[in-house]
Amino acid sequence: MDTTAFNAWKLVSLSPLPVWVLGLLAVGLALGVVLAAWGVRRESSRARRWVLWLLRAGAGLAALFFLLEPGIRNLQVARMKNRLAVLVDRSASMNFPVEPGGVTRSAQAADFVTRATAGLASLADRYTVEVYGFDPELSPTTAEAIASEPARAGTSDLLSALRAAGAGAQGGKKLGGVLLVSDGADNVDLAQGAVGRARAALADLDVPVSTFLVGQEALKDLAVERVKVDDFAFVRNSLTVEVELHARGFSGQEVPVVLKQEGKVVASKSVRFDSSDDVKPLGFTFTPDQTGRFVYTVSMPVYPDEAVGENNSRSFVLKVIRDRVRVLLVVGKPSWDERFLRGLLRQDANVDMVSFYILRTMSDDPGVVSQERELSLIPFPMEEIFDTKLDTFDVVIFQNFGYTDSSLSIAQYERNLERYVHNGGALVMIGGDSVLGEGRANMPTLYEALPLEGAGPASPEPFKARLTPEGLRHPVTAMASGGVSTEAAWGELPPIPGANLTRAKQGATVLMDHPFLTSDGKNAPLVAVWDYGRGRTLVIATDASWYWAFNAHKEGSPNRTYDRFWGNALRWLVRDPDLTTLNVTADPPSVEPGRPVGVVVASRTSDYQPAQDAQVRVELVSVDTQRPVAVQTGQTGPDGVVRLEFPPPAPGPYKLVATAKKGETDLGQGEDAVAVRAVGPELSDASVRPELMEQIARYTGGKAYRLPQDGLPGDVPLLDPPVVEVGRAKDKPLWDRWYYLVALVALLGAEWFLRRRFGYV
C-alpha cells in the first residue's frame, strides 16, 4: 500500500501521443467546428444557429478532452523560504520628536516593529524575517534595542541600505521583500529624489520595497539649507553669497539673517516667509578688504519650540586673494623684449599695469631732437611716481634701464626705491646693453637690493639657458604640468642671443645660468632671486627672454613657458600664499560635527627644497576667543610634508597657525582657516520626506504606508518563495469515466438529430 504523503497536485495530460500529433488533432477538431458553423450560416433563425454552434463546439471540446486524456498528478513538494528584510533607519534624524514634546521617531519605529511582530510571525512558514538597523551600515537589531538605544550619529543612505539587504543572502535564500521604516531623510544618492541613475538603481533591486513613513511634517524649524559661494574671492572686489533658507511654521513672520566674518558683522538682511513650509533665497553682497583665508557664518536667531536650533547657522571658508597685481613698468628704451612683456602684462586680467618710457627729463628741450635720442612729448613724472605714489605699486619693473643721461635724474630717488623694496615691495631688473655693468655705478644704493652684480661686458654670443637644481624646485621656474616636466619644458625653448655677464651675491638663489664661466669659476647667472629685507627682487640678465615666446604654438600644441614664467614670477614677488615656504592647508576646510580636524603642513627651505625632519607646531585657535584650544606637533617626512589631526572640537570658526624649524633655522609661519559645523546634513533638516518614500515604493513594485497603528498591513507585496519537488509523484486519470463518454455521444447525437430536424443533411 502506498503511504506517501502528497501535499500538492497539478493537472496534466496523460496522452501517450506526441505533442505535435496532439496539436494536429486539435487543429482538425477546430476546423470541424468552424465548418459546421459555416454550414448553418444561412439559417434564418438565430436561435437554431446558436444551438447548432454550441452543440458542435461542445462536441469538439469533449473530443479534445479524450485526446488529451487529462489527469491529476499528486506531488510531494517542499516550499523554500525567502528572506524578508525589515530595515529600520537608525541615523541621527530619527532622534527628532514625532511632534513637539512627543516621543522620538526612533521610539515610534520601535513601537511599530513590536506591533508588527504578530504579522511577521504569520509569514514564518514562507519567509525568514530579518530585522536590521542602518546608519548607513547594516547591522542586526531588535525592537527592544531600537527602543532602548538612541539613534546613532550618521548619514541616511537609503539606497545603500537596500543594496546591502539584497546582497546579504544566506544559504541561497532569495530576498522576497523589504519593509523600509524611515523618515526619508536621505543625504546621499536619493537626496534629490529618485531621479536619473538613482531611479534606475531602485528598479535594478528587483524586489518590492514597501515603505513605512515615520514622523510628522508639522515640526517648527528654521534652517540654513545651502550656501553657494565661490572657493575664492578678490580683495576689494564685491562678492555675492547666495543662501537658501527653509522655514516651517513661520508663515507671515519676518526673520533677521546675519553674515559674519569671524565674529564681525559683514552684512545683514531680513526675510519674510509666506507659508508654513517656505523656501527663500537670499543674497549677501560685500567687499573683502584683506587677503587670506577666513571663516564666514550665516545665521538666524533660534526661536522657542524649534525642532533643532543648531541648523540655524552655517559656516564656510573663503579664500580672499589679490584681484589684480599693480605693476609699474619703467623702460629705458624700446625693444622687442619690452614689447613682448608689455603685451603679456596688458592681456593678463590679474595685472593692472602703469608703464613709462624714460626718453626725456625735465631738463630736456622737446623742440630739439637729435639722431642719438628721441624725446617723449611729456616729461616722466619722477616725483609723483617714485615718491608720493611708489607704495601703491606691488611690483616695480625696470627694463633695459642702464647708464644713460635719463638715468641721472632718477638717481635722486634710488633711496626711495631701495627703501620700498626693504619695506616689503618687489623689484624686477631686466638686463640690456649696459645694465648691471656701468649702470650700477650710477645708482649704487638701489643695486644693493639686487641679487647680482656686474662681472664684465655683455656677451653677444647666442646660448642655451640652463636650469639649475634650485630652478627645478623654485616656484618661479617650476613648469611641471600636464605630464610635462619642468626640465623638459625649459629644454624645448630656443637659444638666447646674448646676455649680461654677472656674478651672484652671497645668499642669492640662481634659477638659470649661462654656460660662460666667471672669474670665480662659476657659471654666470641668468635668472636670480633673493629676499631683501621684507621685500623681494628678481634679476634677468638679458633683454632677449622674448625668444622664449617663439615656441608658443610649436607643432600645433601650445607651449606657454614664457607666459607661465612671468605669471609665476609675479606671484612669487607679491608673496602669494600658495608659494610660501610654509604652506598650511586645512584638510578639509569644512568639518562635520564629531569629526577630527586635519591639517597638512608643507615645509620648504629658503631655496624651496623640501625641509625633511623639520619640527612643526600647529595651534588650533578659536576665532571667538582668540585663544588656542589644542596644539599638535610633528616632524616632516622626506617630502617636507606632515599631516596632523586634532580631536573633534566644539562647533565654530578656527584658525590653524603653524610654525616650523629645522635645527636652529626658522622656516616661517603660515595659517589657514577651518569651519567646524554645528550640525551635519543629517540634522540640518528636521522634515520628513513622504514623496521620496512613495517613489521608492513605486519604482520597486512595493507599497507606501503611513506608519499604521494596528500592526503589519495584510496587503504588503512580497515575492512568493520557490516550490521544489522533493518526493514522489502519482498520476490519477480523469478521462476514463463512462459518463464523459456518454456526454460526448449525447452531444454528437443531439447535433445530428437537430440538423436532420432543421432540414440539414
Tab-separated table of C-alpha atoms in Angstrom, residues 383-643:
chain	number	residue	atom	x	y	z
A	383	GLU	CA	58.417	112.824	-8.184
A	384	GLU	CA	54.852	111.563	-8.399
A	385	ILE	CA	55.859	108.009	-9.343
A	386	PHE	CA	58.971	107.458	-7.242
A	387	ASP	CA	57.917	109.473	-4.195
A	388	THR	CA	54.224	110.005	-3.476
A	389	LYS	CA	52.773	107.020	-5.399
A	390	LEU	CA	55.565	104.457	-5.119
A	391	ASP	CA	53.962	102.472	-2.286
A	392	THR	CA	50.743	101.972	-4.301
A	393	PHE	CA	52.549	99.531	-6.620
A	394	ASP	CA	53.023	95.844	-5.821
A	395	VAL	CA	55.873	95.338	-8.305
A	396	VAL	CA	58.294	97.771	-10.000
A	397	ILE	CA	59.977	96.538	-13.203
A	398	PHE	CA	62.992	98.299	-14.742
A	399	GLN	CA	63.518	97.062	-18.295
A	400	ASN	CA	66.618	97.811	-20.371
A	401	PHE	CA	67.359	100.603	-17.935
A	402	GLY	CA	71.066	101.331	-17.806
A	403	TYR	CA	73.623	104.118	-17.757
A	404	THR	CA	72.058	106.912	-19.796
A	405	ASP	CA	71.571	110.614	-19.365
A	406	SER	CA	67.955	109.986	-18.432
A	407	SER	CA	69.002	107.710	-15.572
A	408	LEU	CA	70.833	110.592	-13.906
A	409	SER	CA	67.557	112.228	-12.946
A	410	ILE	CA	66.208	109.035	-11.386
A	411	ALA	CA	69.261	108.505	-9.213
A	412	GLN	CA	67.945	111.025	-6.679
A	413	TYR	CA	65.033	108.671	-5.974
A	414	GLU	CA	67.084	105.496	-5.602
A	415	ARG	CA	66.925	105.750	-1.801
A	416	ASN	CA	63.101	105.687	-2.081
A	417	LEU	CA	63.269	102.621	-4.326
A	418	GLU	CA	65.703	100.798	-2.034
A	419	ARG	CA	63.503	101.594	0.988
A	420	TYR	CA	60.409	100.491	-0.958
A	421	VAL	CA	61.928	97.039	-1.510
A	422	HIS	CA	63.313	96.753	2.013
A	423	ASN	CA	59.872	97.509	3.493
A	424	GLY	CA	58.099	94.796	1.521
A	425	GLY	CA	57.963	95.900	-2.122
A	426	ALA	CA	59.050	93.879	-5.153
A	427	LEU	CA	61.616	94.892	-7.789
A	428	VAL	CA	62.498	93.324	-11.142
A	429	MET	CA	65.589	94.371	-13.096
A	430	ILE	CA	65.778	93.204	-16.732
A	431	GLY	CA	69.159	93.381	-18.450
A	432	GLY	CA	70.271	95.116	-21.587
A	433	ASP	CA	73.232	96.688	-23.337
A	434	SER	CA	74.684	98.437	-20.303
A	435	VAL	CA	72.554	97.187	-17.429
A	436	LEU	CA	74.387	95.589	-14.473
A	437	GLY	CA	77.650	96.928	-15.896
A	438	GLU	CA	78.323	100.656	-15.997
A	439	GLY	CA	74.757	101.480	-14.934
A	440	ARG	CA	75.217	100.102	-11.442
A	441	ALA	CA	77.716	102.798	-10.610
A	442	ASN	CA	75.066	105.442	-11.207
A	443	MET	CA	72.655	104.048	-8.560
A	444	PRO	CA	74.743	102.095	-6.045
A	445	THR	CA	72.085	102.198	-3.303
A	446	LEU	CA	69.378	100.630	-5.473
A	447	TYR	CA	71.781	97.976	-6.780
A	448	GLU	CA	72.339	96.843	-3.198
A	449	ALA	CA	68.832	95.370	-3.379
A	450	LEU	CA	69.710	93.179	-6.380
A	451	PRO	CA	70.984	89.589	-6.064
A	452	LEU	CA	73.518	90.022	-8.927
A	453	GLU	CA	76.466	92.297	-9.615
A	454	GLY	CA	78.301	93.053	-12.849
A	455	ALA	CA	81.261	90.901	-13.777
A	456	GLY	CA	82.177	92.205	-17.199
A	457	PRO	CA	80.839	93.449	-20.526
A	458	ALA	CA	77.756	91.862	-22.074
A	459	SER	CA	78.268	88.773	-24.234
A	460	PRO	CA	76.514	88.891	-27.641
A	461	GLU	CA	77.019	85.151	-28.291
A	462	PRO	CA	73.819	83.048	-28.533
A	463	PHE	CA	73.495	80.440	-25.801
A	464	LYS	CA	71.083	77.897	-24.382
A	465	ALA	CA	69.848	78.845	-20.931
A	466	ARG	CA	70.318	76.102	-18.365
A	467	LEU	CA	68.080	75.325	-15.408
A	468	THR	CA	69.924	74.959	-12.100
A	469	PRO	CA	68.996	72.361	-9.451
A	470	GLU	CA	67.424	75.193	-7.447
A	471	GLY	CA	65.461	76.244	-10.514
A	472	LEU	CA	63.908	72.788	-10.771
A	473	ARG	CA	62.214	73.303	-7.404
A	474	HIS	CA	61.643	77.042	-7.240
A	475	PRO	CA	58.046	78.228	-7.941
A	476	VAL	CA	59.274	80.943	-10.345
A	477	THR	CA	60.704	78.447	-12.830
A	478	ALA	CA	58.570	75.394	-11.958
A	479	MET	CA	56.633	74.435	-15.117
A	480	ALA	CA	55.602	70.824	-14.489
A	481	SER	CA	52.006	70.353	-15.636
A	482	GLY	CA	50.012	68.022	-17.846
A	483	GLY	CA	52.684	65.312	-17.705
A	484	VAL	CA	55.482	67.620	-18.933
A	485	SER	CA	58.407	68.033	-16.538
A	486	THR	CA	59.948	71.402	-15.696
A	487	GLU	CA	63.277	70.397	-17.239
A	488	ALA	CA	61.607	69.271	-20.477
A	489	ALA	CA	59.547	72.467	-20.720
A	490	TRP	CA	62.641	74.686	-20.499
A	491	GLY	CA	64.648	72.351	-22.724
A	492	GLU	CA	62.259	72.966	-25.642
A	493	LEU	CA	62.999	76.698	-25.722
A	494	PRO	CA	65.308	78.271	-28.319
A	495	PRO	CA	68.743	79.833	-27.604
A	496	ILE	CA	69.009	83.445	-26.412
A	497	PRO	CA	71.177	85.896	-28.448
A	498	GLY	CA	73.320	87.430	-25.725
A	499	ALA	CA	73.265	88.262	-22.019
A	500	ASN	CA	74.906	90.367	-19.316
A	501	LEU	CA	77.751	88.544	-17.608
A	502	THR	CA	77.260	88.850	-13.862
A	503	ARG	CA	78.079	87.221	-10.544
A	504	ALA	CA	75.619	86.084	-7.884
A	505	LYS	CA	75.852	87.739	-4.478
A	506	GLN	CA	76.131	85.720	-1.289
A	507	GLY	CA	72.617	84.479	-0.373
A	508	ALA	CA	71.162	84.797	-3.863
A	509	THR	CA	69.314	81.848	-5.443
A	510	VAL	CA	70.286	81.279	-9.082
A	511	LEU	CA	67.461	79.668	-11.056
A	512	MET	CA	69.011	79.684	-14.565
A	513	ASP	CA	72.584	80.254	-15.690
A	514	HIS	CA	74.819	80.930	-18.712
A	515	PRO	CA	77.482	78.465	-19.956
A	516	PHE	CA	80.109	81.213	-19.528
A	517	LEU	CA	82.378	80.799	-16.501
A	518	THR	CA	83.115	83.938	-14.496
A	519	SER	CA	86.352	84.727	-12.712
A	520	ASP	CA	85.197	82.821	-9.646
A	521	GLY	CA	84.887	79.634	-11.728
A	522	LYS	CA	81.092	79.558	-11.644
A	523	ASN	CA	78.607	79.870	-14.461
A	524	ALA	CA	77.281	83.353	-14.994
A	525	PRO	CA	73.750	83.610	-13.548
A	526	LEU	CA	70.912	84.439	-15.919
A	527	VAL	CA	67.871	84.475	-13.587
A	528	ALA	CA	68.368	85.030	-9.847
A	529	VAL	CA	66.146	85.931	-6.886
A	530	TRP	CA	66.521	86.759	-3.232
A	531	ASP	CA	64.764	88.337	-0.268
A	532	TYR	CA	65.890	91.859	0.594
A	533	GLY	CA	64.600	92.971	3.964
A	534	ARG	CA	60.855	92.252	3.833
A	535	GLY	CA	60.787	92.599	0.050
A	536	ARG	CA	61.890	90.514	-2.904
A	537	THR	CA	63.881	91.165	-6.051
A	538	LEU	CA	64.403	89.281	-9.302
A	539	VAL	CA	67.044	89.893	-11.979
A	540	ILE	CA	67.016	88.626	-15.572
A	541	ALA	CA	70.436	89.290	-17.078
A	542	THR	CA	69.229	89.594	-20.676
A	543	ASP	CA	66.780	91.623	-22.727
A	544	ALA	CA	66.101	88.686	-25.094
A	545	SER	CA	63.799	86.496	-22.980
A	546	TRP	CA	61.152	87.249	-25.600
A	547	TYR	CA	62.757	84.451	-27.665
A	548	TRP	CA	61.127	82.049	-25.178
A	549	ALA	CA	57.734	83.077	-26.574
A	550	PHE	CA	58.609	81.764	-30.064
A	551	ASN	CA	57.572	78.213	-29.141
A	552	ALA	CA	54.092	79.286	-28.054
A	553	HIS	CA	52.446	77.066	-30.683
A	554	LYS	CA	55.162	74.670	-31.693
A	555	GLU	CA	53.822	71.844	-33.858
A	556	GLY	CA	50.269	72.945	-33.113
A	557	SER	CA	50.483	72.236	-29.364
A	558	PRO	CA	50.556	75.256	-27.031
A	559	ASN	CA	53.746	75.895	-25.056
A	560	ARG	CA	53.180	78.683	-22.573
A	561	THR	CA	56.501	78.567	-20.737
A	562	TYR	CA	57.155	82.284	-21.307
A	563	ASP	CA	53.700	83.259	-20.041
A	564	ARG	CA	53.879	80.927	-17.053
A	565	PHE	CA	57.352	82.136	-16.134
A	566	TRP	CA	56.162	85.722	-15.774
A	567	GLY	CA	52.954	84.637	-14.038
A	568	ASN	CA	54.954	82.606	-11.520
A	569	ALA	CA	57.417	85.464	-11.048
A	570	LEU	CA	54.703	87.984	-10.186
A	571	ARG	CA	53.020	85.560	-7.771
A	572	TRP	CA	56.321	84.874	-6.023
A	573	LEU	CA	57.236	88.553	-5.844
A	574	VAL	CA	53.938	89.520	-4.170
A	575	ARG	CA	54.184	86.534	-1.818
A	576	ASP	CA	51.176	84.589	-2.996
A	577	PRO	CA	50.166	82.419	0.000
A	578	ASP	CA	50.379	79.301	-2.173
A	579	LEU	CA	54.067	79.983	-2.849
A	580	THR	CA	55.276	80.500	0.722
A	581	THR	CA	57.928	78.266	2.253
A	582	LEU	CA	55.434	77.065	4.900
A	583	ASN	CA	52.106	76.098	3.411
A	584	VAL	CA	49.236	75.243	5.777
A	585	THR	CA	46.097	73.589	4.428
A	586	ALA	CA	43.039	72.532	6.408
A	587	ASP	CA	42.023	69.012	5.386
A	588	PRO	CA	39.131	69.523	4.810
A	589	PRO	CA	38.301	73.244	5.244
A	590	SER	CA	34.758	72.445	6.440
A	591	VAL	CA	34.371	69.727	9.083
A	592	GLU	CA	31.219	67.856	10.034
A	593	PRO	CA	30.343	67.708	13.754
A	594	GLY	CA	32.104	64.978	15.679
A	595	ARG	CA	34.850	64.671	13.066
A	596	PRO	CA	38.535	65.398	13.696
A	597	VAL	CA	40.192	68.485	12.220
A	598	GLY	CA	43.034	67.610	9.871
A	599	VAL	CA	45.841	69.876	8.712
A	600	VAL	CA	48.608	69.340	6.151
A	601	VAL	CA	51.799	71.357	6.557
A	602	ALA	CA	54.315	71.524	3.691
A	603	SER	CA	57.664	72.972	4.757
A	604	ARG	CA	60.472	74.104	2.466
A	605	THR	CA	63.793	75.779	2.932
A	606	SER	CA	64.607	79.203	1.502
A	607	ASP	CA	65.671	77.643	-1.813
A	608	TYR	CA	62.379	75.661	-1.913
A	609	GLN	CA	63.890	72.293	-1.204
A	610	PRO	CA	61.682	70.017	0.941
A	611	ALA	CA	62.551	70.577	4.606
A	612	GLN	CA	62.941	66.995	5.775
A	613	ASP	CA	62.795	66.300	9.540
A	614	ALA	CA	61.555	69.812	10.284
A	615	GLN	CA	59.782	70.238	13.634
A	616	VAL	CA	56.252	71.522	13.037
A	617	ARG	CA	53.928	73.001	15.657
A	618	VAL	CA	50.278	73.767	14.876
A	619	GLU	CA	47.821	75.582	17.129
A	620	LEU	CA	44.058	75.282	16.714
A	621	VAL	CA	42.941	78.797	17.643
A	622	SER	CA	39.304	79.641	18.327
A	623	VAL	CA	38.317	82.756	16.401
A	624	ASP	CA	35.666	83.595	19.010
A	625	THR	CA	38.059	83.634	21.982
A	626	GLN	CA	41.333	84.260	20.095
A	627	ARG	CA	42.932	81.522	22.208
A	628	PRO	CA	44.395	78.129	21.286
A	629	VAL	CA	42.143	75.199	22.161
A	630	ALA	CA	44.600	72.469	21.139
A	631	VAL	CA	48.204	72.037	19.971
A	632	GLN	CA	49.735	69.310	17.808
A	633	THR	CA	53.381	68.756	16.883
A	634	GLY	CA	55.031	66.565	14.300
A	635	GLN	CA	58.024	66.011	12.075
A	636	THR	CA	58.054	66.315	8.304
A	637	GLY	CA	58.947	63.400	6.055
A	638	PRO	CA	61.324	63.272	3.093
A	639	ASP	CA	58.896	65.361	1.045
A	640	GLY	CA	58.768	68.082	3.700
A	641	VAL	CA	55.121	67.302	4.445
A	642	VAL	CA	53.384	66.227	7.652
A	643	ARG	CA	49.690	65.686	8.385
